[in-house]
Amino acid sequence: MSAQLPCGWRQDPADPARMLKDPQEQSVIRKIARFNSEGLGYREIARRLDQDGYDCRGGVWYHTTIKGILTRAQAG
């Protein structure tokens, strides 16, 4: 497992080699997918998440982060 877990996942405190779904981040991923299905671009999705106060692990949302999340969601 890498040091940086993908958005939507957290380390299992009982077994550091396992990942658990993070309900709060999973909710944000669903919101990102919905925005994308409505035709919003990566930059607009990032702007809206920041504007609405959604946390990006302590930082701001970037269009590249949005693109990576959507790419992983479509592959999984």
PDB file of C-alpha atoms in Angstrom:
ATOM      1  CA  MET A   1       0.000   0.000   0.000  1.00  0.00           C
ATOM      2  CA  SER A   2       1.319   3.441  -0.834  1.00  0.00           C
ATOM      3  CA  ALA A   3       1.768   6.182   1.751  1.00  0.00           C
ATOM      4  CA  GLN A   4      -0.995   8.242   0.093  1.00  0.00           C
ATOM      5  CA  LEU A   5      -4.312   6.416   0.024  1.00  0.00           C
ATOM      6  CA  PRO A   6      -6.721   7.195  -2.798  1.00  0.00           C
ATOM      7  CA  CYS A   7      -9.576   9.556  -2.087  1.00  0.00           C
ATOM      8  CA  GLY A   8     -12.462   7.633  -0.576  1.00  0.00           C
ATOM      9  CA  TRP A   9     -10.300   5.267   1.435  1.00  0.00           C
ATOM     10  CA  ARG A  10      -8.560   5.253   4.807  1.00  0.00           C
ATOM     11  CA  GLN A  11      -6.198   2.906   6.571  1.00  0.00           C
ATOM     12  CA  ASP A  12      -7.740   0.238   8.807  1.00  0.00           C
ATOM     13  CA  PRO A  13      -6.542   1.018  12.356  1.00  0.00           C
ATOM     14  CA  ALA A  14      -6.627  -2.695  13.244  1.00  0.00           C
ATOM     15  CA  ASP A  15      -4.649  -3.774  10.166  1.00  0.00           C
ATOM     16  CA  PRO A  16      -2.479  -1.107   8.493  1.00  0.00           C
ATOM     17  CA  ALA A  17      -2.194  -3.271   5.364  1.00  0.00           C
ATOM     18  CA  ARG A  18      -5.966  -2.965   4.752  1.00  0.00           C
ATOM     19  CA  MET A  19      -7.989  -0.092   3.368  1.00  0.00           C
ATOM     20  CA  LEU A  20     -11.489   0.814   4.512  1.00  0.00           C
ATOM     21  CA  LYS A  21     -13.997   2.991   2.721  1.00  0.00           C
ATOM     22  CA  ASP A  22     -14.216   6.473   4.192  1.00  0.00           C
ATOM     23  CA  PRO A  23     -17.954   7.319   4.204  1.00  0.00           C
ATOM     24  CA  GLN A  24     -17.424  11.084   4.104  1.00  0.00           C
ATOM     25  CA  GLU A  25     -15.014  10.946   1.165  1.00  0.00           C
ATOM     26  CA  GLN A  26     -17.197   8.381  -0.623  1.00  0.00           C
ATOM     27  CA  SER A  27     -20.048  10.896  -0.376  1.00  0.00           C
ATOM     28  CA  VAL A  28     -17.875  13.571  -2.009  1.00  0.00           C
ATOM     29  CA  ILE A  29     -16.911  11.133  -4.784  1.00  0.00           C
ATOM     30  CA  ARG A  30     -20.604  10.542  -5.517  1.00  0.00           C
ATOM     31  CA  LYS A  31     -21.123  14.318  -5.662  1.00  0.00           C
ATOM     32  CA  ILE A  32     -18.171  14.656  -8.076  1.00  0.00           C
ATOM     33  CA  ALA A  33     -19.634  11.925 -10.298  1.00  0.00           C
ATOM     34  CA  ARG A  34     -23.029  13.643 -10.258  1.00  0.00           C
ATOM     35  CA  PHE A  35     -21.512  17.003 -11.204  1.00  0.00           C
ATOM     36  CA  ASN A  36     -19.600  15.302 -14.004  1.00  0.00           C
ATOM     37  CA  SER A  37     -22.752  13.583 -15.304  1.00  0.00           C
ATOM     38  CA  GLU A  38     -24.419  17.018 -15.365  1.00  0.00           C
ATOM     39  CA  GLY A  39     -21.715  18.150 -17.783  1.00  0.00           C
ATOM     40  CA  LEU A  40     -19.525  20.229 -15.446  1.00  0.00           C
ATOM     41  CA  GLY A  41     -15.814  20.362 -16.216  1.00  0.00           C
ATOM     42  CA  TYR A  42     -13.058  19.432 -13.771  1.00  0.00           C
ATOM     43  CA  ARG A  43     -12.242  23.026 -12.852  1.00  0.00           C
ATOM     44  CA  GLU A  44     -15.889  23.912 -12.214  1.00  0.00           C
ATOM     45  CA  ILE A  45     -16.366  20.811 -10.054  1.00  0.00           C
ATOM     46  CA  ALA A  46     -13.286  21.756  -8.006  1.00  0.00           C
ATOM     47  CA  ARG A  47     -14.533  25.331  -7.651  1.00  0.00           C
ATOM     48  CA  ARG A  48     -17.950  24.195  -6.466  1.00  0.00           C
ATOM     49  CA  LEU A  49     -16.535  21.766  -3.916  1.00  0.00           C
ATOM     50  CA  ASP A  50     -14.309  24.507  -2.483  1.00  0.00           C
ATOM     51  CA  GLN A  51     -17.174  26.995  -2.524  1.00  0.00           C
ATOM     52  CA  ASP A  52     -19.469  24.544  -0.715  1.00  0.00           C
ATOM     53  CA  GLY A  53     -16.824  23.828   1.938  1.00  0.00           C
ATOM     54  CA  TYR A  54     -15.968  20.230   1.069  1.00  0.00           C
ATOM     55  CA  ASP A  55     -12.598  19.227   2.477  1.00  0.00           C
ATOM     56  CA  CYS A  56      -9.860  17.880   0.232  1.00  0.00           C
ATOM     57  CA  ARG A  57      -7.722  16.374   2.981  1.00  0.00           C
ATOM     58  CA  GLY A  58      -6.876  19.754   4.385  1.00  0.00           C
ATOM     59  CA  GLY A  59      -6.309  21.556   1.104  1.00  0.00           C
ATOM     60  CA  VAL A  60      -8.163  22.970  -1.855  1.00  0.00           C
ATOM     61  CA  TRP A  61      -9.571  20.990  -4.739  1.00  0.00           C
ATOM     62  CA  TYR A  62      -7.642  20.976  -8.026  1.00  0.00           C
ATOM     63  CA  HIS A  63      -8.928  19.963 -11.439  1.00  0.00           C
ATOM     64  CA  THR A  64      -6.224  17.297 -11.615  1.00  0.00           C
ATOM     65  CA  THR A  65      -7.521  15.763  -8.378  1.00  0.00           C
ATOM     66  CA  ILE A  66     -11.049  15.676  -9.799  1.00  0.00           C
ATOM     67  CA  LYS A  67      -9.785  14.055 -13.005  1.00  0.00           C
ATOM     68  CA  GLY A  68      -7.908  11.376 -11.043  1.00  0.00           C
ATOM     69  CA  ILE A  69     -10.930  10.589  -8.868  1.00  0.00           C
ATOM     70  CA  LEU A  70     -13.204  10.230 -11.899  1.00  0.00           C
ATOM     71  CA  THR A  71     -10.636   8.108 -13.749  1.00  0.00           C
ATOM     72  CA  ARG A  72     -10.342   5.730 -10.782  1.00  0.00           C
ATOM     73  CA  ALA A  73     -14.136   5.603 -10.361  1.00  0.00           C
ATOM     74  CA  GLN A  74     -14.649   4.695 -14.033  1.00  0.00           C
ATOM     75  CA  ALA A  75     -11.939   2.011 -13.909  1.00  0.00           C
ATOM     76  CA  GLY A  76     -13.344   0.393 -10.748  1.00  0.00           C
TER      77      GLY A  76
END
